[in-house]
mmCIF file of C-alpha atoms and ligand atoms in Angstrom:
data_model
loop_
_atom_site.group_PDB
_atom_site.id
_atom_site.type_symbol
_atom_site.label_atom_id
_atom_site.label_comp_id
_atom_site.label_asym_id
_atom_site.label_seq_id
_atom_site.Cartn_x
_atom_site.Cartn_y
_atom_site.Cartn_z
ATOM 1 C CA UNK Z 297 -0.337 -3.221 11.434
ATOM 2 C CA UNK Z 298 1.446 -4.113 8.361
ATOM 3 C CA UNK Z 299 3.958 -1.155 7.118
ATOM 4 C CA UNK Z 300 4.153 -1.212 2.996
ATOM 5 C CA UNK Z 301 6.069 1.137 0.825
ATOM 6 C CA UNK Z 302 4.440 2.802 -1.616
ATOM 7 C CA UNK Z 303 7.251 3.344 -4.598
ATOM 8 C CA UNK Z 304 9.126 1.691 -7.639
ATOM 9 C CA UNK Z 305 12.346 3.363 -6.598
ATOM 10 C CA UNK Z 306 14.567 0.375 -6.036
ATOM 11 C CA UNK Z 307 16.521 2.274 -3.378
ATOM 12 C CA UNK Z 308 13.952 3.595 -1.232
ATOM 13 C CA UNK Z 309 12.805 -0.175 -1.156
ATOM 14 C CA UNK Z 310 16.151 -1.078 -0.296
ATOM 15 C CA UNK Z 311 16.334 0.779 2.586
ATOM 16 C CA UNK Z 312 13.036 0.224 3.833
ATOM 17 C CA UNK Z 313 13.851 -3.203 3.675
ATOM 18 C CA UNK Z 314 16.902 -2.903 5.487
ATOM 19 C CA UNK Z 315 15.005 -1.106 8.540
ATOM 20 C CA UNK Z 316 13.607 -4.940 8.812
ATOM 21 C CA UNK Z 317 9.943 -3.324 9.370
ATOM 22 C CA UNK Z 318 9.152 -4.001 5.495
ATOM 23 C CA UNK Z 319 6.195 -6.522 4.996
ATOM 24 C CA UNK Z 320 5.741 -5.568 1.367
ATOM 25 C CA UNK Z 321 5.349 -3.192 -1.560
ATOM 26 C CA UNK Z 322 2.945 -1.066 -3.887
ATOM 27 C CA UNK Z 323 3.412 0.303 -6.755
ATOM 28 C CA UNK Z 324 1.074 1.999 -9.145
ATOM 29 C CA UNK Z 325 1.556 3.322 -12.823
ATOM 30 C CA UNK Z 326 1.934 6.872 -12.064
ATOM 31 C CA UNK Z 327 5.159 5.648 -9.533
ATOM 32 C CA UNK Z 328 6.010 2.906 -12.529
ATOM 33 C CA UNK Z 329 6.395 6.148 -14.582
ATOM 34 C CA UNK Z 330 8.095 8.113 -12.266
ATOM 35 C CA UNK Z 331 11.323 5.814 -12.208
ATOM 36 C CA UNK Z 332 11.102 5.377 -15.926
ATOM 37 C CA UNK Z 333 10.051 2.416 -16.466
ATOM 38 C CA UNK Z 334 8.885 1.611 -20.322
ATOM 39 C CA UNK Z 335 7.292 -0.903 -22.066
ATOM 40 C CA UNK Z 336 5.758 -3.973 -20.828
ATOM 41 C CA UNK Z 337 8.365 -6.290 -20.553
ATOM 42 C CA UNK Z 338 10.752 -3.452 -18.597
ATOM 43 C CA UNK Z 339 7.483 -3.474 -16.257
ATOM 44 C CA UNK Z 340 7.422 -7.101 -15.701
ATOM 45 C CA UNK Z 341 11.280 -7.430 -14.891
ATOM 46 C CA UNK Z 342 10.460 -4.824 -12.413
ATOM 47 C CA UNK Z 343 7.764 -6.451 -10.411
ATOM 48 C CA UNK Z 344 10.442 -9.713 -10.565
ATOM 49 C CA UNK Z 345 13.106 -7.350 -9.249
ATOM 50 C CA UNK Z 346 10.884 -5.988 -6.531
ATOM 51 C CA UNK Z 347 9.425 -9.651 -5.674
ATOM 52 C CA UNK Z 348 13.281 -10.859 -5.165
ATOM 53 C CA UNK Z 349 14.019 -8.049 -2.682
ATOM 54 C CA UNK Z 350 11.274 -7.858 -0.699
ATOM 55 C CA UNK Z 351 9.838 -11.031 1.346
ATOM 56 C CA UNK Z 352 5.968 -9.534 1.307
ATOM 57 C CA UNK Z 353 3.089 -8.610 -0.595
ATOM 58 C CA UNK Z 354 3.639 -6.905 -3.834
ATOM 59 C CA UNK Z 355 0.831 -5.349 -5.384
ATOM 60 C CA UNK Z 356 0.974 -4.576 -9.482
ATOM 61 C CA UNK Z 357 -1.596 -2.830 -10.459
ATOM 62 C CA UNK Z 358 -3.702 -3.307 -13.832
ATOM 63 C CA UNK Z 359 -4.336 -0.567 -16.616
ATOM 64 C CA UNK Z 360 -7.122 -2.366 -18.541
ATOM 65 C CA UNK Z 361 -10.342 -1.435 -17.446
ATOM 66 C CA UNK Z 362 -13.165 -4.173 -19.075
ATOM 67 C CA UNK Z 363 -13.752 -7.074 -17.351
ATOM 68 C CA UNK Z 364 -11.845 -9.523 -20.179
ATOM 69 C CA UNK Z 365 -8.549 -7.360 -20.493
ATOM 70 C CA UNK Z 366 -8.152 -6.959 -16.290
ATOM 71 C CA UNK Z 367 -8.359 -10.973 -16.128
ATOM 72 C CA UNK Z 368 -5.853 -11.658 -18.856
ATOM 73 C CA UNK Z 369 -3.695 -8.664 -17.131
ATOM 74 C CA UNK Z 370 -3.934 -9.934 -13.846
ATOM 75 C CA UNK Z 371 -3.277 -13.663 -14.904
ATOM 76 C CA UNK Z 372 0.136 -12.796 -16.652
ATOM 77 C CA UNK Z 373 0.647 -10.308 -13.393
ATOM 78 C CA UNK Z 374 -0.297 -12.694 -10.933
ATOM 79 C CA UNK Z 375 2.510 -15.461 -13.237
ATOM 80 C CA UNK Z 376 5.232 -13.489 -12.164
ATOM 81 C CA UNK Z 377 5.791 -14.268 -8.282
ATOM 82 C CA UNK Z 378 3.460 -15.809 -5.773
ATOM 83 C CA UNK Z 379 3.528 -12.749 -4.033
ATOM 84 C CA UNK Z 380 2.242 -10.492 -6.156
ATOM 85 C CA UNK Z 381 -1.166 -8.949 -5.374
ATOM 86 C CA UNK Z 382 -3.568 -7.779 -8.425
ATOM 87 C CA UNK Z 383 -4.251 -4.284 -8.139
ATOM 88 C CA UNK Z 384 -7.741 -3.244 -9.746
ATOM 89 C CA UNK Z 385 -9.448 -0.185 -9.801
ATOM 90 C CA UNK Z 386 -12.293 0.245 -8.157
ATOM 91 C CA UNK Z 387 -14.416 0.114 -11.711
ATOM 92 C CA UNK Z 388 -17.710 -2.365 -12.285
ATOM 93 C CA UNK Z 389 -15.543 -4.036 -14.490
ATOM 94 C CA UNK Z 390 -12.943 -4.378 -11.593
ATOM 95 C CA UNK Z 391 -15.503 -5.432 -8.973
ATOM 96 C CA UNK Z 392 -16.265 -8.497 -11.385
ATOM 97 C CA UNK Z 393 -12.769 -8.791 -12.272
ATOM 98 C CA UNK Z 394 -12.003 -9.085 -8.678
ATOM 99 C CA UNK Z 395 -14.525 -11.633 -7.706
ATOM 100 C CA UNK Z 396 -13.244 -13.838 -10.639
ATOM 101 C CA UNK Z 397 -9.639 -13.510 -9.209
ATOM 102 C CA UNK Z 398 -10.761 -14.386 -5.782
ATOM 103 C CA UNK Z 399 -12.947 -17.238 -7.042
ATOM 104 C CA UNK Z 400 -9.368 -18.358 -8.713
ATOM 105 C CA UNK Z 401 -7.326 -18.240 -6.087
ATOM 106 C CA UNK Z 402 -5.520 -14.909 -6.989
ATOM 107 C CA UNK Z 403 -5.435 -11.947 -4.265
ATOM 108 C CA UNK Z 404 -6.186 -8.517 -5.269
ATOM 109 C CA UNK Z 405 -5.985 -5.228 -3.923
ATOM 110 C CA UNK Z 406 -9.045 -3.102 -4.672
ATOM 111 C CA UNK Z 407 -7.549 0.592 -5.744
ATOM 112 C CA UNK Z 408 -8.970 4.385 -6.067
ATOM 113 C CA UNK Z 409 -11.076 4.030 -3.190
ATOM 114 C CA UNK Z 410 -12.451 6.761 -1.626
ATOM 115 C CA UNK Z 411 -16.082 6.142 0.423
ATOM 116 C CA UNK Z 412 -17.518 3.249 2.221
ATOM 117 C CA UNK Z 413 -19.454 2.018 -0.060
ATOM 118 C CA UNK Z 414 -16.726 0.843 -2.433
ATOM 119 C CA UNK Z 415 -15.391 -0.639 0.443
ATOM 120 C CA UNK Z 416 -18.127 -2.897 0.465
ATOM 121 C CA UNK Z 417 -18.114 -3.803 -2.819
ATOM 122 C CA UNK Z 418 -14.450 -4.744 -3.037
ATOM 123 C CA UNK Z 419 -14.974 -6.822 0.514
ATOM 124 C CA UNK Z 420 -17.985 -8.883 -1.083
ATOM 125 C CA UNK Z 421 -15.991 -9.454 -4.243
ATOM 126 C CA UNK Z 422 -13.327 -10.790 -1.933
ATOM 127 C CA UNK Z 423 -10.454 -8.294 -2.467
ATOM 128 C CA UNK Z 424 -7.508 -9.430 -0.061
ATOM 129 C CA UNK Z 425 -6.939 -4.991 0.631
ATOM 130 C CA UNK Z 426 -9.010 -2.535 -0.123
ATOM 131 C CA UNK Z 427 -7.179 0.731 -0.362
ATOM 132 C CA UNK Z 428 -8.731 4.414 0.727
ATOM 133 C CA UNK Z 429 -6.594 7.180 -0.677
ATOM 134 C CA UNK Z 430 -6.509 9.105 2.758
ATOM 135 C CA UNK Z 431 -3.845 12.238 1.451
ATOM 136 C CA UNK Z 432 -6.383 12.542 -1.705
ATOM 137 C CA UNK Z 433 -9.294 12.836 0.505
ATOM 138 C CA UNK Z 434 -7.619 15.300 2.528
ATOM 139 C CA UNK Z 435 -6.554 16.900 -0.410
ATOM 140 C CA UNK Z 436 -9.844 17.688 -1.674
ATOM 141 C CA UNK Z 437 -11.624 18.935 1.964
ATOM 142 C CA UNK Z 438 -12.350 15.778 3.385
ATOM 143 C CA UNK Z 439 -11.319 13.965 6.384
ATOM 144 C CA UNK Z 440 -9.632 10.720 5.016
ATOM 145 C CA UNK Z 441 -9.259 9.296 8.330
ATOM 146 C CA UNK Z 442 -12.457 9.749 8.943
ATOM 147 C CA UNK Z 443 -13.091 6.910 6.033
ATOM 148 C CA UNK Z 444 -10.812 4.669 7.258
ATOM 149 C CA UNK Z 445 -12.741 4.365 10.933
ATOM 150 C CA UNK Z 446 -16.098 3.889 9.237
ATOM 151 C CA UNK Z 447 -14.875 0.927 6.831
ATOM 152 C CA UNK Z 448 -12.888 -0.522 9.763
ATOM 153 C CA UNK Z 449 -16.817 0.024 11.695
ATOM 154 C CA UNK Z 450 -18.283 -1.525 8.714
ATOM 155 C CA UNK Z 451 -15.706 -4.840 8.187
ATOM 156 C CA UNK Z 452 -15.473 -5.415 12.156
ATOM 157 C CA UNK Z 453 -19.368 -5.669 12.126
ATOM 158 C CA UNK Z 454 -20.013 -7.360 8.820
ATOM 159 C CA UNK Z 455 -17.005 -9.597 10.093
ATOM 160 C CA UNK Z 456 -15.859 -8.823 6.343
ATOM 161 C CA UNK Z 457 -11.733 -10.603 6.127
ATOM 162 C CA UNK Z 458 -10.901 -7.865 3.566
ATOM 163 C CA UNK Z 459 -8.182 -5.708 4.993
ATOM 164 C CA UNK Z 460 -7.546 -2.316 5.092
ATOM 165 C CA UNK Z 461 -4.961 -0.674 3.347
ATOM 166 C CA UNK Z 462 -4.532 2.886 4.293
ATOM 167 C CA UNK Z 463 -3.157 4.495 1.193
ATOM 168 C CA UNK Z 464 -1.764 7.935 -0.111
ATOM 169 C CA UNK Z 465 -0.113 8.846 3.339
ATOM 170 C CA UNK Z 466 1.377 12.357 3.040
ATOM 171 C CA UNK Z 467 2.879 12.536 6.775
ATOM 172 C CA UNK Z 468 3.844 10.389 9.646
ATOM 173 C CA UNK Z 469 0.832 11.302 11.407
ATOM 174 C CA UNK Z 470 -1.624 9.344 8.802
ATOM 175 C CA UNK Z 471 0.452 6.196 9.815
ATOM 176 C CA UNK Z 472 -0.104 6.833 13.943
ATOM 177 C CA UNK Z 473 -4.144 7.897 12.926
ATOM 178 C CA UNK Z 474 -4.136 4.654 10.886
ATOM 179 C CA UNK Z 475 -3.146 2.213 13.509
ATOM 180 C CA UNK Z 476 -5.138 3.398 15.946
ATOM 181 C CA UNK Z 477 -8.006 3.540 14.052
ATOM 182 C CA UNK Z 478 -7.847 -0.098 13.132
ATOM 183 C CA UNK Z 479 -6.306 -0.497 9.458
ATOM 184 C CA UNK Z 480 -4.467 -3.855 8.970
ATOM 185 C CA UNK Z 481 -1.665 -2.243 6.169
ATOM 186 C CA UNK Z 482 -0.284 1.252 5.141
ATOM 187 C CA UNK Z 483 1.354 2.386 2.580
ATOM 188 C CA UNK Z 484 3.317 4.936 2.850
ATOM 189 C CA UNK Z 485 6.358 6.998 0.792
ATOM 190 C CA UNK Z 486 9.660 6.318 2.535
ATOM 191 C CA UNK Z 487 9.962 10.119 3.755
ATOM 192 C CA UNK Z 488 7.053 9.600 6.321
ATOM 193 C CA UNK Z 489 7.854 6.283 7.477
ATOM 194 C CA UNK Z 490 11.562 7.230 8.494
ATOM 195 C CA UNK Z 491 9.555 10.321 10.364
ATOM 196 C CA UNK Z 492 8.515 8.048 12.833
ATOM 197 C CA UNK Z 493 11.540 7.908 13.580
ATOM 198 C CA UNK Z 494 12.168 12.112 14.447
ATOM 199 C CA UNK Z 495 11.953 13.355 17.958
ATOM 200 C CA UNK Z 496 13.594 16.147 19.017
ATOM 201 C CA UNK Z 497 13.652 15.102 23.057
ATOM 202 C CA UNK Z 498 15.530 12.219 21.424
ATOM 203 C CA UNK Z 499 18.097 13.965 19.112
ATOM 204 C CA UNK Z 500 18.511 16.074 22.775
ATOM 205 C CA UNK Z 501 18.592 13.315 25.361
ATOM 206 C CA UNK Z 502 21.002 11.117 22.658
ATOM 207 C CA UNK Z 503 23.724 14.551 22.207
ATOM 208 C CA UNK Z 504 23.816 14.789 25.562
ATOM 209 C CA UNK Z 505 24.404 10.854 26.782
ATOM 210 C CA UNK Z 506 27.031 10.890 24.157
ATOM 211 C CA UNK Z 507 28.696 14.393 25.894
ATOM 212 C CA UNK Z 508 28.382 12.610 29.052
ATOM 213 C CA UNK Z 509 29.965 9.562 27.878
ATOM 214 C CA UNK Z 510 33.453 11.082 26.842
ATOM 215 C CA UNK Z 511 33.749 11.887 30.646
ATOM 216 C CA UNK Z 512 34.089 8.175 31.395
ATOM 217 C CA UNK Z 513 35.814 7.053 28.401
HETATM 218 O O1 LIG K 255 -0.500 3.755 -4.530
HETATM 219 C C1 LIG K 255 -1.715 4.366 -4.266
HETATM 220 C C2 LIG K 255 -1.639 5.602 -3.405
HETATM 221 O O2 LIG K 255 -0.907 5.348 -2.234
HETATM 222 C C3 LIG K 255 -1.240 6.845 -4.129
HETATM 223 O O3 LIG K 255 -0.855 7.880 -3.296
HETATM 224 O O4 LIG K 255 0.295 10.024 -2.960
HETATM 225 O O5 LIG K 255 -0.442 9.391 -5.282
HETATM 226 O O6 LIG K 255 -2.100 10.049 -3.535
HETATM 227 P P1 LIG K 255 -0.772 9.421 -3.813
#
């Protein structure tokens, strides 16, 4: 399972990075916003910055929503680095907007999803990820995880190459659901990936091999 972190905040990509378990980045305009990014050309230099750091997917996401304005958006996106990844909502004007990237040899990631049947719809329009918003679901009453077996059910039968990004993590244990429930990617804010890290049997075991080691030093 791929791990991506989901944030504009150049240091929190920095560090993920430097954990060497980074395979790539997503961003969205509400995170855009929340570093204080303005302006379309401060955007742009952003994505560059982001592309140079981080060897990986980066997905950019759109904010036209008819079909016309999301392909001359994505185009200009898609200019910027080989490895950026379109990011379109999940919008009938997105679904065609996706198919014509995929039909020109530009990857997308398929956003705002939140049932299987949009996951359908972004696989046959040949998104590259599809993205369920597990925290939101959760958020609302639902069981996100639940969403992200059936469309892994679905894709595995349909043999659909679309993979699954499992997105809006709130904890850790979204990540440990995810990969066992079969999605390809997460993305996840850097507070719940470096809680993989927390035991407290290990915090323990490591106080007391380091005790025991001064007797020997
Ligand atoms: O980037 C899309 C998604 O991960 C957003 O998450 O936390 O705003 O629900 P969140």
């Amino acid at each position: 399972m791929k791990f991506f972190i989901d944030t504009a905040n150049l240091s929190q990509i920095k560090e993920a990075n430097e954990l060497g378990i980074l395979d790539g980045v997503t961003t969205n305009p509400s995170l855009m916003a929340k570093e204080g990014i303005k302006g379309h050309e401060a955007v742009f230099n952003h994505y560059k910055t982001i592309c140079e750091m981080v060897n990986g997917d980066i997905s950019a996401e759109v904010v036209s929503t008819d079909f016309q304005s999301i392909v001359e958006e994505g185009k200009k996106l898609a200019a910027i680095h080989s490895n950026i990844v379109v990011k379109v909502p999940m919008i009938k004007d997105g679904v065609k907007a996706i198919k014509w990237f995929t039909d020109n040899g530009i990857r997308t990631n398929c956003t705002l999803v939140f049932s299987a049947g949009q996951a359908i719809l972004a696989a046959k329009a040949g998104a590259a990820y599809v993205s369920p918003f597990i925290g939101r679901i959760d958020d609302s009453g639902w069981d996100g995880m639940q969403l992200i077996e059936q469309i892994a059910t679905i894709y595995a039968v349909q043999g659909y190459r679309t993979e699954i990004l499992a997105a809006s993590i709130r904890n850790p244990n979204h990540i440990i659901r995810a990969a066992e429930l079969g999605a390809d990617v997460i993305t996840s804010p850097l507070e719940s990936i470096l809680g993989l890290l927390k035991h407290p049997l290990t915090d323990i075991g490591l106080a007391k091999f380091l005790e025991d080691a001064k007797k020997f030093a």
